[in-house]
Amino acid sequence: MLDLFSEIEEPEREELKALRKELEEQNYKYYVLNAPTMSDREFDEKMHRLQALEAQFPDMYDPKSPTQHVGSDLGKKGFEQVKHRYPMLSLANSYSREEIEDWVRKLPSGVEIVCELKYDGLSISLWYEHGILVKALTRGDGQQGDNVIDNIKTIPSIPWKIDRTDIPEFFELRGEVLLPWERFEALNKEREQQEEPLFANPRNAASGTLKLQDPREVARRGLDAYLYYMLGENLPGATHYERLDTARQWGFHISDAIKVCKNVDEVMAYIAYWDTERKNLPVATDGIVLKVNNLAQQEELGYTAKTPRWAIAYKFPAEKQLTLLKEITYQVGRTGVVTPVANLEPVQLSGTIVQRATLHNEDFIRSLDIQPGDRVWVEKGGEIIPKIVGRADREPSDPRAPRTPSFPTHCPECGAELVRVPGEAAWRCPNEAGCPPQIKGKIEHFVSRKAMNIDGLGEETIDLLYRQNLLHNIADIYDLKLSDIAAQERLGEKSAQNILDGIEASKQVPWARVLFALGIRMVGETTAKKIARKYNTIDALQWATAEQLCAIEDVGPQIAENIVAYFNDIRNLEILERLRQAGVQFEGEAEAEPTSDKLAGLSIVISGTFSQHSRDEYKAMIEAHGGKNVGSVSKKTSFILAGENMGPEKRKKAEDLGIKLLTEDEFLGLIGS
Ligand code: IVH
């Protein structure tokens, strides 16, 4: 006889298993890859469904289920792993007044509730011992995290030391590390120019940045932090609000947007105000956090396995709008990748007008099943890059349904037949030397700041010179004459001369950066450095086999193939020969790896004469310890390494700006030499 019950239950048990797998995968994408593919709301809904199913089938209890632990960002190499003194928990989410009322109902009557902004970055735990910052831990799996203290020390608002006598021996401050909108947009712009994948939102960018092994790059990107929770023994204050106020007095960056509320109406008013006002903040927020103010009451309420009972998050609704997909156009990038772009009827979303959104590749369009004429959902949520998340149902009578739009077979720019490399999602135009956006893109990459750094030769000028047949490849740059450039609209003799000076100066750019500038597919800045360290002349590199190249750290078979293919192309060899004739550096001493990060993120001016080492030796020491030697004193200068007879003007400027002077001995002490 059929077991009717188990047959009915079976699909739900299967659903439970599938949900566990799906949520585990999402945790990995969110915490480790920094590339979630599901909205927070969808994640929460699935988590609730899983909780309900687990309650229905207690025999399927599993301590490893995603309902039983918080997601983990562990697993990146190179950081010390440290056990948290107090587990780093997550917060339960709510989305409506009703859910907030439900939560408040479970609290003792008359409690005070502190409302704070929910910053959308990643949590950090800062340990202070005797007033000194000794550890900075990521959440990790909630039990132990990575010690990213060197990267955290690049954040100007986080004190390395608290000089007070009224502080406890040990305390911990928790908060959120963020990449401000402005920095995030600049970083993505830079990545776009280099055809590196963009960060979907500032949270992912902050997370990727904090996990970098190079504090100098971290410092350059400009992280910030807001702190919202103080823990430890013998701390002053009986309420959360008082503790944060104390932390503020100790010099910590605590938001001013904190309010003690007495009832749900006041909470809702705070939410309504910040739902609009947050758009003017320099950093991303995705909700509000509500916390019981009284610490004794907090303790009484306690914790579940994953979240405190004394706090809850309210998430702002993701902004989503329906709009018309007018047309799909195709963009060709520097490496020939063809990217479909949705052209939309302009629509207001999170304070900006959206009229374009990337469709990534052919598979993405297929998965959405969209075509021009459809009404599509555009979402921005906490993210700045709008994305299309689905489409409205078509009318049953709509003659367009269903049809998958066909991806072009030929390049929209030059007409060459597109190719799709097996295993890659992208279609590519193979006409490297004849396709205008590829030609211009390669030149733009070559002159960019991290490559040859030729100032003044921007996108527009490159386009003008290209259209006049003066610029067809990177070698043509070195044949440009003053009159060619000065003849361009909006470019006078002065800017033309600046460009020529920039071109001249680029002949001093070291070999590793020249290699990066050549734009060999997948050879990024770091890979180029590693290759140049092994092959310190282009001639040596030209004859390297794919197998030999693969022996270099970070160089896999694909990159090795790309390098070999680059040198097998006669057109490239001609260009390289012309660059050599022009005086571009094709060889150089292998750049030394920094010996420490002690000066990471610091800009140091050297001034005066010295007795123990030469100026050049000091310069090399600064660089070897991760610092930057700069020529003139400004408010960005960290300190001045001051010798005898320092110029009076520099001294005055340093005094005015309050910049410290270090003697030779002090400097050598600092780097432990
Ligand atoms: S309190 C035990 N306050 O939200 C609870 N968290 O979804 C400690 N977050 O892991 C957290 N702003 O990274 C708190 N004002 C705020 C916050 C905040 C952002 C983050 C935090 C936490 C996550 C939970």
XYZ file of C-alpha atoms and ligand atoms in Angstrom:
697
model
C 0.000 0.000 0.000
C 1.145 3.522 -0.730
C 2.322 5.557 2.206
C 0.122 8.552 1.475
C 1.656 10.884 4.075
C 5.238 10.421 3.090
C 4.243 10.899 -0.528
C 2.629 14.240 0.311
C 5.575 15.250 2.459
C 8.202 14.268 -0.056
C 8.141 17.440 -2.220
C 8.470 19.613 0.894
C 11.412 17.629 2.174
C 13.027 18.042 -1.222
C 12.281 21.764 -1.113
C 13.925 21.974 2.318
C 17.100 20.337 1.006
C 17.153 22.525 -2.092
C 16.714 25.676 -0.004
C 19.607 24.721 2.284
C 21.840 24.237 -0.730
C 20.719 27.434 -2.417
C 21.141 29.573 0.711
C 24.546 28.063 1.437
C 25.625 28.954 -2.098
C 24.299 32.484 -1.652
C 26.223 32.850 1.603
C 29.372 31.884 -0.268
C 28.680 34.323 -3.107
C 27.861 37.126 -0.651
C 30.640 36.683 1.880
C 33.495 35.135 -0.076
C 33.032 36.210 -3.673
C 31.439 39.591 -2.854
C 29.102 38.971 -5.747
C 25.615 38.075 -4.536
C 23.082 37.033 -7.170
C 19.990 37.326 -4.968
C 18.429 40.391 -3.328
C 18.484 40.604 0.493
C 14.734 40.404 0.522
C 14.608 37.253 -1.562
C 17.282 35.749 0.682
C 15.248 36.555 3.790
C 12.068 35.154 2.284
C 13.816 31.903 1.410
C 15.377 31.766 4.870
C 11.922 32.155 6.456
C 10.528 29.410 4.269
C 13.428 27.150 5.258
C 12.821 27.908 8.948
C 9.146 26.994 8.529
C 10.006 23.722 6.783
C 12.582 22.830 9.427
C 9.954 23.406 12.126
C 7.619 21.093 10.205
C 10.239 18.349 9.881
C 12.220 18.301 13.149
C 13.734 14.928 12.151
C 15.665 16.780 9.444
C 17.475 18.999 11.967
C 21.036 19.699 10.864
C 23.427 21.896 12.862
C 25.096 22.819 9.561
C 21.910 24.300 8.074
C 22.171 27.983 7.052
C 19.429 28.705 9.619
C 21.842 27.666 12.368
C 24.876 29.794 11.540
C 25.736 33.134 9.986
C 27.423 33.298 6.584
C 31.189 33.224 6.472
C 33.788 35.361 4.734
C 36.682 33.211 5.933
C 38.999 31.473 3.609
C 40.997 34.324 2.090
C 44.689 33.702 2.323
C 47.237 35.702 4.209
C 45.439 37.006 7.304
C 45.824 35.805 10.860
C 42.630 34.139 12.063
C 41.512 35.142 15.516
C 38.685 33.882 17.702
C 36.210 36.622 18.618
C 35.948 37.442 22.312
C 32.206 37.807 21.830
C 30.592 36.091 18.827
C 29.741 38.457 15.994
C 26.075 37.899 15.349
C 23.736 39.023 12.663
C 20.436 40.898 13.028
C 16.906 39.695 12.371
C 15.316 41.679 9.548
C 11.921 43.312 9.336
C 10.209 45.105 6.467
C 7.037 46.684 7.878
C 5.469 48.534 10.798
C 3.630 45.318 11.712
C 6.857 43.367 12.038
C 8.349 46.122 14.192
C 5.217 46.146 16.370
C 5.508 42.366 16.766
C 9.075 42.766 17.977
C 8.236 45.611 20.371
C 5.371 43.600 21.829
C 7.856 40.971 23.032
C 9.931 43.578 24.904
C 9.270 44.725 28.481
C 6.685 47.499 28.385
C 7.922 51.075 28.241
C 11.423 50.226 26.918
C 13.460 52.913 25.219
C 14.517 52.030 21.696
C 17.604 53.511 20.074
C 17.247 54.038 16.330
C 20.389 54.097 14.206
C 21.171 53.973 10.525
C 22.040 50.574 9.167
C 25.248 51.100 7.275
C 25.691 48.878 4.258
C 29.300 47.838 4.445
C 30.935 45.036 6.361
C 31.316 44.647 10.051
C 34.588 45.062 11.846
C 35.599 44.449 15.440
C 38.346 46.701 16.816
C 40.235 45.595 19.943
C 41.899 48.220 22.105
C 44.340 47.177 24.798
C 45.688 49.914 27.062
C 44.309 52.344 24.517
C 46.199 50.821 21.570
C 44.477 49.287 18.570
C 45.793 45.709 18.619
C 43.417 43.812 16.346
C 40.829 44.544 13.692
C 38.763 41.470 12.889
C 36.257 40.804 10.152
C 33.137 38.914 11.106
C 34.381 35.714 9.471
C 31.993 32.937 10.427
C 30.867 34.837 13.526
C 33.158 32.783 15.800
C 36.506 33.752 14.316
C 37.551 36.374 11.801
C 40.528 37.604 9.782
C 42.811 40.164 11.382
C 42.933 42.951 8.777
C 44.570 45.521 11.057
C 47.084 46.799 8.465
C 44.258 47.654 6.110
C 42.104 49.136 8.874
C 44.944 51.429 9.901
C 44.643 53.167 6.525
C 41.244 54.577 7.614
C 41.901 58.078 8.957
C 38.883 58.142 11.305
C 39.987 55.009 13.203
C 42.369 55.965 16.021
C 45.482 53.824 16.445
C 45.807 55.031 20.009
C 43.549 56.609 22.643
C 45.582 58.876 24.902
C 43.413 58.933 28.021
C 43.671 57.593 31.525
C 39.930 57.055 32.037
C 39.565 54.135 29.644
C 39.276 50.460 30.566
C 42.245 48.150 30.065
C 40.413 46.382 27.251
C 37.438 47.332 25.158
C 36.073 46.466 21.774
C 34.292 48.692 19.289
C 32.271 47.281 16.466
C 31.191 49.114 13.402
C 30.911 49.106 9.671
C 33.643 49.652 7.103
C 32.403 51.480 4.030
C 33.590 52.851 0.752
C 31.929 56.280 0.344
C 29.823 56.732 -2.819
C 32.284 59.182 -4.332
C 35.233 56.817 -3.910
C 33.167 53.890 -5.126
C 32.188 55.688 -8.312
C 35.789 56.766 -8.991
C 37.020 53.214 -8.426
C 34.450 51.736 -10.793
C 35.246 54.350 -13.431
C 38.877 53.374 -13.224
C 37.985 49.682 -13.442
C 35.754 50.316 -16.422
C 38.624 52.000 -18.243
C 40.819 48.991 -17.518
C 38.043 46.581 -18.457
C 38.137 45.028 -15.034
C 34.838 43.735 -13.629
C 32.892 46.489 -11.839
C 31.825 46.255 -8.211
C 28.033 46.040 -8.074
C 27.774 48.238 -4.991
C 29.926 49.977 -2.362
C 29.534 47.056 0.034
C 31.168 44.624 -2.363
C 33.840 47.185 -3.163
C 34.586 47.736 0.546
C 34.716 44.021 1.170
C 37.025 43.379 -1.782
C 39.219 46.269 -0.654
C 39.514 45.119 2.946
C 40.708 41.714 1.780
C 43.537 43.122 -0.350
C 47.051 42.163 0.647
C 48.383 45.597 -0.261
C 47.575 48.317 2.314
C 48.863 50.983 -0.084
C 46.118 50.153 -2.549
C 43.638 50.033 0.333
C 44.762 53.519 1.439
C 44.404 54.824 -2.104
C 40.820 53.614 -2.377
C 39.781 55.608 0.724
C 37.663 53.474 3.064
C 35.765 55.013 5.978
C 34.099 53.524 9.063
C 31.186 54.228 11.413
C 31.159 52.584 14.828
C 27.963 51.526 16.574
C 28.584 49.109 19.417
C 30.974 49.075 22.389
C 31.683 45.884 24.333
C 33.962 44.868 27.197
C 34.171 44.576 30.954
C 33.827 47.528 33.335
C 32.649 49.926 30.681
C 31.050 53.212 31.675
C 27.317 53.890 31.116
C 24.070 52.033 31.757
C 22.625 52.498 28.297
C 23.718 51.863 24.734
C 23.238 55.548 23.923
C 25.560 56.629 26.759
C 28.213 54.156 25.640
C 28.219 55.500 22.115
C 28.396 59.016 23.461
C 31.428 58.017 25.556
C 33.049 56.414 22.512
C 32.501 59.665 20.638
C 34.282 61.570 23.409
C 37.183 59.117 23.189
C 37.603 60.124 19.566
C 35.643 57.462 17.689
C 33.594 58.180 14.601
C 30.017 57.748 15.814
C 27.122 58.861 13.638
C 24.999 61.795 14.817
C 21.903 60.142 13.375
C 21.065 58.288 16.594
C 17.784 58.830 18.370
C 16.203 57.440 21.516
C 12.547 56.642 20.764
C 9.774 55.956 23.261
C 7.221 54.235 21.016
C 6.610 52.746 17.576
C 5.251 56.055 16.224
C 8.547 57.752 16.982
C 10.417 54.845 15.382
C 8.274 55.094 12.235
C 8.855 58.854 12.054
C 12.623 58.242 12.238
C 12.327 55.636 9.450
C 10.239 57.952 7.250
C 12.717 60.798 7.691
C 15.817 58.728 6.917
C 14.281 56.810 4.025
C 14.476 60.101 2.101
C 17.343 61.850 3.834
C 19.773 58.924 3.485
C 20.071 59.756 -0.197
C 22.136 62.784 0.823
C 24.581 60.774 2.927
C 28.127 60.156 1.692
C 27.839 56.409 2.364
C 25.366 53.611 1.596
C 22.690 52.647 4.100
C 20.112 49.929 3.639
C 17.895 50.316 6.676
C 17.563 51.220 10.318
C 18.723 49.288 13.365
C 16.538 49.326 16.458
C 18.204 48.486 19.778
C 16.916 48.271 23.325
C 18.671 51.163 25.054
C 18.987 49.828 28.588
C 21.943 47.422 28.891
C 20.479 45.457 31.793
C 17.334 44.895 29.721
C 19.485 43.853 26.774
C 21.135 41.232 28.926
C 17.815 39.922 30.158
C 16.507 39.561 26.613
C 19.639 37.713 25.507
C 20.307 36.012 22.178
C 19.110 33.311 19.811
C 21.766 31.192 18.039
C 22.216 33.838 15.362
C 20.821 37.171 16.513
C 20.306 39.263 19.625
C 16.709 39.508 20.829
C 17.350 43.094 21.908
C 17.916 44.402 18.380
C 16.277 44.163 14.979
C 16.940 45.657 11.567
C 14.323 47.369 9.434
C 15.272 47.177 5.744
C 14.287 49.959 3.358
C 12.356 48.623 0.379
C 14.555 48.207 -2.685
C 13.470 50.693 -5.285
C 12.005 48.976 -8.282
C 10.199 50.461 -11.273
C 8.608 49.169 -14.442
C 9.721 50.842 -17.633
C 9.806 50.245 -21.348
C 12.772 48.470 -22.899
C 13.100 50.559 -26.050
C 16.085 48.976 -27.689
C 19.093 46.752 -27.063
C 22.342 48.227 -28.348
C 25.773 46.622 -28.357
C 28.995 48.144 -27.021
C 32.446 47.004 -28.061
C 35.190 47.290 -25.448
C 38.998 47.543 -25.613
C 39.446 43.782 -25.837
C 36.640 43.342 -28.370
C 34.039 42.022 -25.913
C 30.559 42.912 -27.125
C 28.252 43.925 -24.261
C 24.500 44.307 -24.755
C 23.004 47.438 -23.198
C 19.321 48.022 -22.437
C 18.080 51.439 -23.550
C 15.125 52.313 -21.376
C 12.364 54.857 -21.252
C 13.929 57.185 -18.596
C 12.682 56.378 -15.093
C 13.324 57.872 -11.610
C 15.019 55.454 -9.192
C 16.603 56.283 -5.806
C 16.981 59.908 -6.761
C 18.606 59.415 -10.168
C 17.238 58.994 -13.651
C 17.986 55.614 -15.174
C 17.969 55.148 -18.916
C 20.569 52.482 -19.516
C 21.421 49.197 -17.841
C 23.919 46.530 -18.768
C 22.580 43.196 -19.941
C 26.030 41.574 -19.514
C 25.875 38.896 -22.223
C 23.671 36.724 -24.371
C 22.929 34.199 -21.615
C 21.721 36.971 -19.315
C 19.233 38.207 -21.931
C 18.009 34.668 -22.462
C 17.566 34.057 -18.744
C 15.403 37.186 -18.452
C 13.537 36.323 -21.648
C 13.261 39.975 -22.636
C 13.063 41.783 -25.945
C 12.491 45.373 -27.067
C 8.918 46.435 -26.436
C 8.689 44.576 -23.113
C 8.066 46.407 -19.866
C 10.934 45.485 -17.572
C 11.594 45.830 -13.843
C 14.614 47.982 -13.015
C 15.989 47.754 -9.488
C 18.527 49.833 -7.648
C 18.173 48.838 -3.994
C 21.362 49.677 -2.149
C 23.235 49.479 -5.391
C 24.239 52.258 -7.667
C 24.337 50.244 -10.862
C 20.754 49.702 -11.958
C 19.882 46.221 -13.043
C 17.029 44.613 -14.855
C 15.516 41.941 -12.659
C 12.594 40.718 -14.745
C 9.755 41.727 -16.988
C 6.035 42.312 -16.668
C 3.805 39.630 -18.145
C 3.090 40.084 -21.816
C -0.503 40.284 -22.984
C -1.583 36.808 -24.188
C -2.389 38.408 -27.534
C 1.081 39.976 -27.818
C 2.463 38.703 -31.088
C 6.044 39.216 -29.891
C 5.786 36.530 -27.234
C 7.750 34.332 -26.922
C 10.871 35.025 -28.939
C 14.480 35.251 -27.819
C 16.209 38.208 -29.442
C 19.095 37.144 -31.585
C 22.547 38.332 -30.635
C 24.358 40.045 -33.519
C 26.569 37.800 -35.597
C 28.763 40.686 -36.738
C 30.512 43.516 -34.896
C 28.250 46.593 -34.713
C 31.314 48.821 -35.072
C 33.426 47.263 -37.813
C 31.321 44.462 -39.281
C 33.756 41.624 -38.514
C 32.186 38.267 -37.704
C 31.958 37.763 -33.940
C 33.502 34.752 -32.227
C 32.574 33.083 -28.977
C 35.437 31.474 -27.128
C 34.310 28.093 -25.761
C 33.732 28.358 -22.040
C 33.286 32.148 -22.125
C 29.933 33.902 -21.969
C 31.077 36.813 -24.126
C 31.016 37.286 -27.878
C 34.123 39.029 -29.128
C 35.110 41.000 -32.207
C 38.402 39.501 -33.430
C 39.346 42.537 -35.549
C 41.783 43.942 -32.981
C 43.697 46.153 -35.351
C 40.785 47.495 -37.391
C 37.858 47.964 -35.004
C 37.584 51.621 -33.861
C 36.547 51.164 -30.187
C 39.271 48.539 -29.773
C 41.889 50.808 -31.324
C 40.847 53.815 -29.229
C 40.347 51.699 -26.115
C 43.893 50.324 -26.370
C 45.298 53.837 -26.702
C 43.202 55.059 -23.743
C 44.493 52.174 -21.678
C 48.092 52.834 -22.732
C 48.000 56.493 -21.618
C 45.994 55.857 -18.403
C 47.342 56.843 -15.001
C 48.493 53.404 -13.873
C 50.048 52.690 -17.274
C 52.105 55.377 -19.123
C 50.339 58.209 -17.273
C 50.253 60.650 -20.196
C 48.282 63.559 -18.815
C 45.943 65.511 -21.062
C 45.538 62.830 -23.691
C 41.946 62.015 -22.765
C 39.182 60.094 -24.471
C 37.999 63.091 -26.487
C 41.432 64.073 -27.797
C 42.208 60.480 -28.704
C 38.946 60.347 -30.625
C 39.749 63.580 -32.495
C 43.263 62.456 -33.405
C 42.014 59.035 -34.424
C 39.404 60.533 -36.725
C 42.075 62.621 -38.407
C 44.224 59.598 -39.035
C 46.926 60.842 -36.689
C 46.507 58.110 -34.105
C 45.957 54.496 -35.046
C 47.964 52.610 -32.503
C 50.030 53.222 -29.393
C 53.252 53.771 -31.353
C 51.680 56.688 -33.252
C 51.601 58.609 -29.945
C 55.371 59.084 -30.158
C 55.129 60.543 -33.687
C 52.644 63.280 -32.688
C 53.846 66.818 -33.347
C 52.962 70.003 -31.509
C 51.157 71.335 -34.573
C 49.046 68.137 -34.898
C 47.736 68.497 -31.386
C 47.474 72.287 -31.237
C 45.346 72.252 -34.402
C 42.576 70.395 -32.543
C 39.441 72.199 -31.453
C 39.579 73.324 -27.805
C 43.316 72.543 -27.617
C 45.683 75.482 -27.601
C 49.480 75.428 -27.808
C 49.771 75.260 -24.049
C 47.760 72.100 -23.598
C 49.406 70.630 -26.687
C 52.804 71.265 -25.102
C 51.593 69.644 -21.856
C 50.611 66.541 -23.771
C 53.972 66.427 -25.505
C 55.721 66.814 -22.129
C 53.622 63.923 -20.824
C 54.622 61.805 -23.827
C 58.274 62.639 -23.246
C 58.033 61.816 -19.527
C 56.386 58.473 -20.338
C 59.721 57.309 -21.758
C 60.897 57.025 -18.153
C 58.012 54.823 -17.059
C 59.507 51.571 -15.735
C 59.329 48.353 -17.733
C 56.708 46.661 -15.520
C 54.230 49.448 -16.153
C 55.064 49.520 -19.873
C 54.220 45.823 -19.990
C 50.872 46.548 -18.321
C 50.296 49.455 -20.739
C 50.655 47.185 -23.790
C 47.209 45.860 -22.929
C 47.877 42.167 -23.438
C 44.605 40.462 -22.607
C 44.286 39.570 -18.908
C 47.712 40.994 -18.017
C 46.681 43.406 -15.272
C 48.877 45.664 -13.213
C 49.918 43.106 -10.608
C 50.463 40.307 -13.098
C 52.624 42.624 -15.220
C 54.790 43.381 -12.174
C 55.243 39.697 -11.452
C 56.148 38.949 -15.061
C 58.592 41.871 -15.240
C 60.261 40.671 -12.054
C 61.028 37.354 -13.760
C 61.723 38.699 -17.265
C 63.540 41.967 -16.969
C 63.767 42.627 -20.712
C 61.111 42.427 -23.383
C 63.438 40.301 -25.502
C 63.584 37.656 -22.813
C 59.807 37.753 -22.463
C 59.260 37.509 -26.210
C 60.942 34.102 -26.355
C 59.323 32.663 -23.240
C 57.124 29.616 -23.825
C 53.648 29.246 -22.364
C 55.009 26.565 -20.069
C 57.772 28.815 -18.734
C 55.300 31.661 -18.240
C 53.004 29.419 -16.231
C 55.770 29.048 -13.656
C 55.181 32.678 -12.645
C 52.837 33.209 -9.720
C 49.384 34.330 -10.915
C 50.021 33.346 -14.547
C 47.697 30.562 -15.640
C 47.533 28.810 -19.031
C 45.080 31.357 -20.441
C 47.271 34.379 -19.629
C 50.362 32.524 -20.864
C 48.600 31.777 -24.166
C 47.614 35.439 -24.512
C 51.213 36.563 -24.041
C 52.550 34.059 -26.542
C 49.843 35.036 -29.045
C 50.682 38.718 -28.562
C 54.321 38.176 -29.531
C 53.336 35.927 -32.431
C 51.444 38.742 -34.094
C 53.680 40.564 -36.540
C 51.643 43.782 -36.162
C 52.475 43.880 -32.478
C 56.151 43.304 -33.178
C 56.158 46.290 -35.534
C 54.529 48.492 -32.922
C 56.992 47.304 -30.266
C 59.911 48.129 -32.555
C 58.608 51.665 -33.064
C 58.129 52.097 -29.304
C 61.701 50.924 -28.761
C 62.968 53.458 -31.310
C 60.995 56.155 -29.507
C 62.832 55.361 -26.273
C 60.174 53.536 -24.241
C 61.663 51.372 -21.440
C 61.717 47.735 -22.457
C 63.993 46.596 -19.708
C 64.563 47.384 -16.103
C 65.822 46.159 -12.799
C 63.314 43.919 -11.134
C 61.338 46.046 -8.724
C 61.872 44.837 -5.176
C 58.916 43.598 -3.171
C 58.205 45.901 -0.226
C 59.946 44.514 2.847
C 57.209 45.700 5.184
C 54.010 47.718 5.283
C 55.110 49.935 8.154
C 54.741 53.094 6.077
C 51.793 51.915 4.005
C 49.466 54.712 2.998
C 51.849 57.442 4.181
C 53.089 60.341 2.031
C 56.517 61.420 3.189
C 58.573 64.464 2.203
C 62.375 64.331 2.476
C 64.047 67.662 3.153
C 67.552 68.834 4.146
C 70.883 67.006 4.299
C 71.568 63.785 6.153
C 74.549 62.162 7.857
C 73.687 58.448 8.073
C 72.255 57.718 4.602
C 71.890 59.544 1.311
C 68.603 61.014 0.183
C 68.243 58.293 -2.443
C 68.780 55.638 0.175
C 66.052 57.181 2.324
C 63.771 57.293 -0.687
C 64.389 53.600 -1.318
C 63.741 52.825 2.365
C 60.405 54.663 2.279
C 59.344 52.709 -0.769
C 60.613 49.404 0.608
C 58.379 49.898 3.631
C 55.333 50.687 1.550
C 55.379 54.504 1.843
C 55.333 57.129 -0.863
C 58.024 59.772 -1.242
C 56.478 63.045 -2.405
C 58.147 66.306 -3.410
C 56.137 69.063 -1.804
C 54.479 69.634 1.537
C 50.675 69.654 1.523
C 47.931 68.784 3.950
C 48.129 65.233 2.658
C 51.755 64.893 3.847
C 52.019 62.397 6.707
C 55.381 63.622 8.012
C 58.663 65.163 6.895
C 61.946 63.348 7.184
C 63.944 66.426 8.123
C 67.738 66.661 7.908
C 70.074 69.569 8.551
C 69.431 72.877 6.816
C 65.867 72.194 5.887
C 64.495 74.968 3.654
C 62.782 77.713 5.708
C 59.761 77.781 3.415
C 59.107 74.069 3.831
C 59.561 74.395 7.595
C 57.027 77.245 7.757
C 54.511 75.374 5.626
C 54.890 72.273 7.808
C 54.338 74.367 10.930
C 51.251 76.026 9.449
C 49.740 72.675 8.506
C 50.773 71.020 11.781
C 52.856 68.377 10.025
C 55.358 66.494 12.153
C 59.128 66.587 11.463
C 61.074 63.387 12.100
C 64.846 63.322 12.538
C 66.974 60.672 10.848
C 67.161 58.691 14.085
C 63.441 58.864 14.677
C 62.766 57.718 11.128
C 65.193 54.805 11.366
C 63.600 53.860 14.692
C 60.170 53.931 13.071
C 61.102 51.454 10.380
C 63.039 49.380 12.887
C 66.390 49.856 11.195
S 24.448 46.310 15.625
C 24.623 42.172 17.759
N 24.181 48.569 14.341
O 24.228 44.947 9.978
C 24.246 43.164 16.748
N 24.740 46.627 13.081
O 22.558 42.621 9.300
C 25.379 43.978 16.339
N 25.081 47.047 10.696
O 26.399 42.467 11.151
C 25.098 44.789 15.154
N 24.716 49.212 10.758
O 27.435 44.592 10.092
C 24.446 47.251 14.226
N 23.975 50.655 13.348
C 24.233 49.360 13.238
C 24.559 48.740 12.018
C 24.792 47.362 11.969
C 25.036 48.185 9.991
C 25.391 45.723 10.118
C 26.334 44.865 10.917
C 25.593 43.593 11.192
C 24.592 43.601 10.078
C 23.398 42.731 10.409
